Short mmCIF file of C-alpha atoms in Angstrom, two decimals:
data_model
loop_
_atom_site.label_atom_id
_atom_site.label_comp_id
_atom_site.label_asym_id
_atom_site.label_seq_id
_atom_site.Cartn_x
_atom_site.Cartn_y
_atom_site.Cartn_z
CA MET A 1 8.16 5.53 -23.02
CA ASP A 2 5.29 3.97 -21.09
CA LEU A 3 4.77 5.46 -17.62
CA LEU A 4 3.73 2.10 -16.15
CA GLU A 5 6.98 0.57 -17.42
CA LEU A 6 8.97 3.33 -15.74
CA ILE A 7 7.07 2.91 -12.45
CA LEU A 8 7.67 -0.84 -12.54
CA GLU A 9 11.37 -0.59 -13.36
CA TYR A 10 12.03 2.18 -10.84
CA HIS A 11 10.33 0.38 -7.96
CA LYS A 12 11.05 -3.28 -8.58
CA GLY A 13 14.46 -3.19 -6.91
CA ASN A 14 12.93 -1.71 -3.77
CA GLU A 15 11.82 -3.84 -0.84
CA ARG A 16 8.59 -1.80 -0.80
CA GLN A 17 6.66 0.05 -3.49
CA GLY A 18 5.20 2.53 -0.99
CA PRO A 19 5.75 3.78 2.56
CA GLY A 20 5.57 1.06 5.20
CA SER A 21 7.56 -1.16 7.54
CA GLU A 22 7.51 -4.58 9.12
CA GLU A 23 6.74 -2.89 12.44
CA ALA A 24 3.70 -1.09 10.99
CA THR A 25 2.40 -4.31 9.40
CA LEU A 26 2.76 -6.15 12.71
CA LYS A 27 1.08 -3.34 14.65
CA ALA A 28 -1.93 -3.44 12.30
CA LEU A 29 -1.96 -7.24 12.53
CA SER A 30 -2.07 -7.06 16.34
CA TYR A 31 -5.62 -5.64 16.18
CA ILE A 32 -6.97 -8.69 14.35
CA PRO A 33 -7.80 -11.67 16.63
CA TYR A 34 -8.27 -15.41 16.09
CA LEU A 35 -5.78 -15.94 13.26
CA ASN A 36 -4.87 -19.60 12.70
CA GLU A 37 -4.15 -22.11 9.92
CA GLU A 38 -7.80 -21.87 8.79
CA THR A 39 -7.54 -18.09 8.29
CA LYS A 40 -7.59 -16.82 4.71
CA ILE A 41 -5.97 -13.44 3.99
CA LEU A 42 -6.24 -11.54 0.70
CA ASP A 43 -3.39 -9.06 0.12
CA ILE A 44 -4.54 -6.63 -2.60
CA GLY A 45 -1.94 -4.64 -4.56
CA CYS A 46 0.80 -6.68 -2.90
CA GLY A 47 3.69 -5.39 -5.04
CA SER A 48 6.84 -7.45 -4.49
CA GLY A 49 5.37 -8.62 -1.20
CA GLY A 50 7.24 -6.95 1.67
CA GLN A 51 4.12 -7.05 3.84
CA THR A 52 2.96 -10.40 2.41
CA ILE A 53 6.07 -12.11 3.75
CA THR A 54 5.62 -10.40 7.13
CA LEU A 55 2.02 -11.65 7.32
CA ALA A 56 3.06 -15.19 6.39
CA LYS A 57 5.96 -15.27 8.86
CA ASN A 58 3.80 -14.03 11.73
CA THR A 59 0.58 -16.00 11.20
CA ALA A 60 -0.34 -19.55 10.19
CA ALA A 61 -2.80 -18.18 7.60
CA GLN A 62 -3.22 -19.04 3.94
CA ILE A 63 -2.46 -15.88 1.94
CA THR A 64 -3.59 -14.96 -1.57
CA ALA A 65 -1.60 -12.02 -2.95
CA VAL A 66 -2.77 -10.12 -6.04
CA ASP A 67 -1.10 -7.46 -8.17
CA MET A 68 -1.35 -6.21 -11.75
CA PHE A 69 2.39 -6.60 -12.37
CA PRO A 70 3.55 -10.21 -12.93
CA GLN A 71 7.15 -9.08 -12.33
CA PHE A 72 6.29 -8.14 -8.75
CA LEU A 73 4.50 -11.45 -8.22
CA GLU A 74 7.57 -13.35 -9.46
CA MET A 75 9.68 -11.48 -6.90
CA LEU A 76 7.18 -12.35 -4.17
CA MET A 77 7.22 -16.05 -5.04
CA LYS A 78 11.02 -16.05 -5.08
CA LYS A 79 10.97 -14.62 -1.53
CA SER A 80 8.33 -17.18 -0.54
CA LYS A 81 10.69 -20.00 -1.56
CA GLU A 82 13.62 -18.40 0.29
CA TYR A 83 11.59 -18.21 3.50
CA ASN A 84 10.02 -21.65 3.01
CA LEU A 85 6.53 -20.12 2.81
CA ILE A 86 5.66 -21.33 -0.66
CA ASP A 87 2.94 -23.67 0.63
CA ARG A 88 1.01 -20.79 2.24
CA ILE A 89 1.25 -18.00 -0.35
CA VAL A 90 -0.57 -17.99 -3.69
CA ALA A 91 0.15 -15.13 -6.12
CA GLU A 92 -2.38 -14.12 -8.75
CA GLU A 93 -2.14 -11.47 -11.46
CA MET A 94 -5.36 -9.49 -11.14
CA LEU A 95 -6.72 -5.95 -11.20
CA MET A 96 -7.98 -4.78 -7.82
CA GLU A 97 -11.18 -3.38 -9.34
CA SER A 98 -12.09 -6.67 -11.01
CA LEU A 99 -11.28 -9.45 -8.57
CA THR A 100 -12.65 -12.87 -9.50
CA PHE A 101 -12.93 -14.51 -6.08
CA LYS A 102 -16.13 -15.93 -4.64
CA GLU A 103 -17.97 -13.72 -2.20
CA HIS A 104 -17.35 -14.32 1.53
CA SER A 105 -14.03 -16.07 0.77
CA PHE A 106 -11.64 -14.27 3.13
CA ASP A 107 -11.29 -13.62 6.85
CA VAL A 108 -8.97 -10.65 6.32
CA ILE A 109 -8.39 -8.22 3.45
CA TRP A 110 -5.06 -6.41 3.53
CA SER A 111 -3.88 -3.54 1.32
CA GLU A 112 -0.84 -1.36 2.03
CA GLY A 113 -0.40 1.85 0.05
CA ALA A 114 -2.44 0.58 -2.88
CA ILE A 115 -6.14 1.33 -2.45
CA TYR A 116 -5.64 4.86 -3.85
CA ASN A 117 -5.28 3.26 -7.30
CA ILE A 118 -9.07 2.85 -7.46
CA GLY A 119 -10.02 5.25 -4.66
CA PHE A 120 -10.55 4.70 -0.95
CA GLU A 121 -14.34 4.59 -0.91
CA LYS A 122 -14.59 2.54 -4.10
CA GLY A 123 -12.09 -0.01 -2.83
CA LEU A 124 -13.74 -0.39 0.57
CA SER A 125 -17.16 -0.80 -1.04
CA LEU A 126 -16.01 -3.13 -3.80
CA TRP A 127 -13.94 -5.45 -1.62
CA ARG A 128 -16.44 -5.81 1.24
CA LYS A 129 -18.31 -8.65 -0.47
CA TYR A 130 -15.19 -10.83 -0.47
CA LEU A 131 -15.01 -10.71 3.33
CA LYS A 132 -16.72 -13.28 5.50
CA ASP A 133 -19.19 -11.99 8.09
CA ASN A 134 -17.25 -10.26 10.88
CA GLY A 135 -14.11 -10.31 8.71
CA TYR A 136 -11.46 -7.63 9.03
CA ILE A 137 -9.95 -5.14 6.61
CA ALA A 138 -6.60 -3.37 7.10
CA VAL A 139 -5.59 -0.66 4.60
CA SER A 140 -3.08 2.16 4.61
CA GLU A 141 -4.19 5.39 2.97
CA ILE A 142 -2.63 8.85 2.66
CA SER A 143 -4.41 11.21 5.05
CA TRP A 144 -4.10 14.70 6.48
CA LEU A 145 -2.91 14.69 10.09
CA THR A 146 -4.13 18.24 10.77
CA GLY A 147 -7.25 20.26 10.05
CA THR A 148 -5.33 22.88 8.05
CA ARG A 149 -1.99 22.85 6.25
CA PRO A 150 0.23 25.12 4.11
CA ASP A 151 -1.10 25.83 0.64
CA GLU A 152 1.95 24.36 -1.13
CA ILE A 153 1.43 20.86 0.24
CA GLU A 154 -2.36 21.09 0.07
CA GLN A 155 -2.25 21.88 -3.65
CA TYR A 156 0.34 19.21 -4.39
CA TRP A 157 -1.63 16.35 -2.84
CA VAL A 158 -5.08 17.49 -3.94
CA ASN A 159 -3.74 17.54 -7.51
CA ALA A 160 -2.06 14.13 -7.06
CA TYR A 161 -4.95 12.40 -5.26
CA GLN A 162 -8.31 14.10 -4.88
CA GLU A 163 -9.52 11.71 -2.18
CA ILE A 164 -6.85 12.79 0.33
CA ASP A 165 -8.72 13.84 3.47
CA THR A 166 -8.50 14.10 7.25
CA ILE A 167 -8.43 11.01 9.45
CA GLU A 168 -11.86 11.94 10.82
CA ASN A 169 -13.36 12.03 7.33
CA LYS A 170 -11.63 8.77 6.34
CA LEU A 171 -13.12 7.07 9.40
CA ALA A 172 -16.56 8.33 8.36
CA VAL A 173 -16.07 6.81 4.89
CA ILE A 174 -15.12 3.47 6.43
CA GLU A 175 -18.32 3.41 8.49
CA LYS A 176 -20.40 4.51 5.50
CA CYS A 177 -19.03 1.52 3.55
CA GLY A 178 -20.32 -0.93 6.15
CA TYR A 179 -17.44 -1.41 8.57
CA GLU A 180 -16.95 -0.86 12.29
CA ILE A 181 -13.72 0.98 13.18
CA VAL A 182 -11.24 -1.08 15.20
CA SER A 183 -8.19 1.20 15.26
CA HIS A 184 -5.95 3.51 13.23
CA PHE A 185 -2.42 4.90 13.44
CA ALA A 186 -0.10 7.03 11.30
CA LEU A 187 3.09 5.63 9.76
CA ASP A 188 6.35 7.14 11.03
CA ASP A 189 9.31 8.76 9.23
CA LYS A 190 11.16 5.48 8.82
CA CYS A 191 8.30 4.07 6.72
CA TRP A 192 8.65 6.97 4.29
CA ILE A 193 12.33 7.85 4.23
CA ASP A 194 14.38 4.75 5.12
CA ASN A 195 12.07 2.20 3.50
CA TYR A 196 10.77 4.11 0.47
CA TYR A 197 12.26 7.41 -0.68
CA GLN A 198 15.94 6.91 0.19
CA PRO A 199 16.40 3.55 -1.59
CA LEU A 200 14.80 5.05 -4.73
CA ILE A 201 17.00 8.14 -4.58
CA ASP A 202 20.09 5.99 -4.02
CA ASN A 203 19.23 4.02 -7.17
CA SER A 204 18.26 7.04 -9.31
CA GLU A 205 21.65 7.53 -11.01
CA ALA A 206 21.83 3.88 -12.12
CA PHE A 207 18.22 4.13 -13.31
CA LEU A 208 18.95 7.26 -15.37
CA LYS A 209 22.04 5.64 -16.86
CA LYS A 210 20.04 2.56 -17.85
CA TYR A 211 17.74 4.78 -19.94
CA ASN A 212 20.59 6.93 -21.31
CA TYR A 213 19.40 9.99 -19.39
CA ALA A 214 16.30 10.30 -21.59
CA ASP A 215 14.35 13.50 -20.87
CA GLU A 216 11.15 11.73 -19.84
CA VAL A 217 13.10 9.52 -17.44
CA LYS A 218 14.83 12.56 -15.93
CA GLU A 219 11.41 14.18 -15.41
CA PHE A 220 10.08 11.01 -13.79
CA VAL A 221 13.02 10.76 -11.36
CA GLU A 222 12.86 14.47 -10.57
CA ALA A 223 9.15 14.20 -9.76
CA GLY A 224 10.01 11.53 -7.20
CA LYS A 225 12.69 13.73 -5.64
CA VAL A 226 10.23 16.62 -5.42
CA GLU A 227 7.76 14.37 -3.59
CA ALA A 228 10.48 13.24 -1.16
CA ASP A 229 11.49 16.85 -0.51
CA LEU A 230 7.88 17.80 0.16
CA TYR A 231 7.57 14.99 2.68
CA ASN A 232 10.71 16.13 4.49
CA ARG A 233 9.37 19.68 4.71
CA PHE A 234 5.69 18.97 5.45
CA LYS A 235 5.62 15.56 7.20
CA ASP A 236 3.85 17.04 10.23
CA TYR A 237 0.76 17.56 8.06
CA TYR A 238 0.23 14.20 6.34
CA SER A 239 1.17 10.54 6.32
CA TYR A 240 -0.12 7.17 5.36
CA VAL A 241 -2.53 6.05 8.07
CA PHE A 242 -3.29 2.41 8.74
CA TYR A 243 -7.03 1.84 9.19
CA ILE A 244 -8.25 -1.44 10.71
CA ALA A 245 -11.97 -2.16 10.61
CA LYS A 246 -14.46 -5.04 10.94
CA LYS A 247 -17.24 -5.88 8.52
CA LYS A 248 -20.64 -5.10 10.04
#
């Protein structure tokens, strides 16, 4: 069974495909001035669009949302109709490493819990050209909250994502890629547990049943439960951190 298919099926019923919250989106948005009906926002790796809808409801901007999964984009456009935002949200199926927009097209680039798919530094470097001069970028990225941490959690995340690093080092990467730091803040427990892990765990039995308790599906679900358990035990040491920066 294809891993991407499992990831899609497991997450598509969830409001969010990664840790986050409406409150965190709005807090990040509060650092970006001068948003109006002329503003163009690009939401990269939008998933089913939890944050896209929040951005549309709380700004007058035109929003282009991109994701590699058409199923997620369909869910986003369904929500857009429900909230009467269909005239301000455009969804496009696209890979984040091969965007086809013109350079200097957007005032703001947004990406929640998705940049890790191509790597933090690569994403920041690659996407910069699509920003207008003095445009803003807001991304959430898994980061260490402390200088040292227990070996168990260190090994888990280094194996899962080699670019995990301290906030200080992430800020240095942002500046290296041609941005000026505006602000940053860590996501809280609610973003991880209430909005991400718990809904997945609650749905895990139905998901297993759908696939007739196939061994590879059991392993997939168990891996998710292990990750949730690690977060509960070691959440003082890491989180997603929202980074807001301005193109130099």
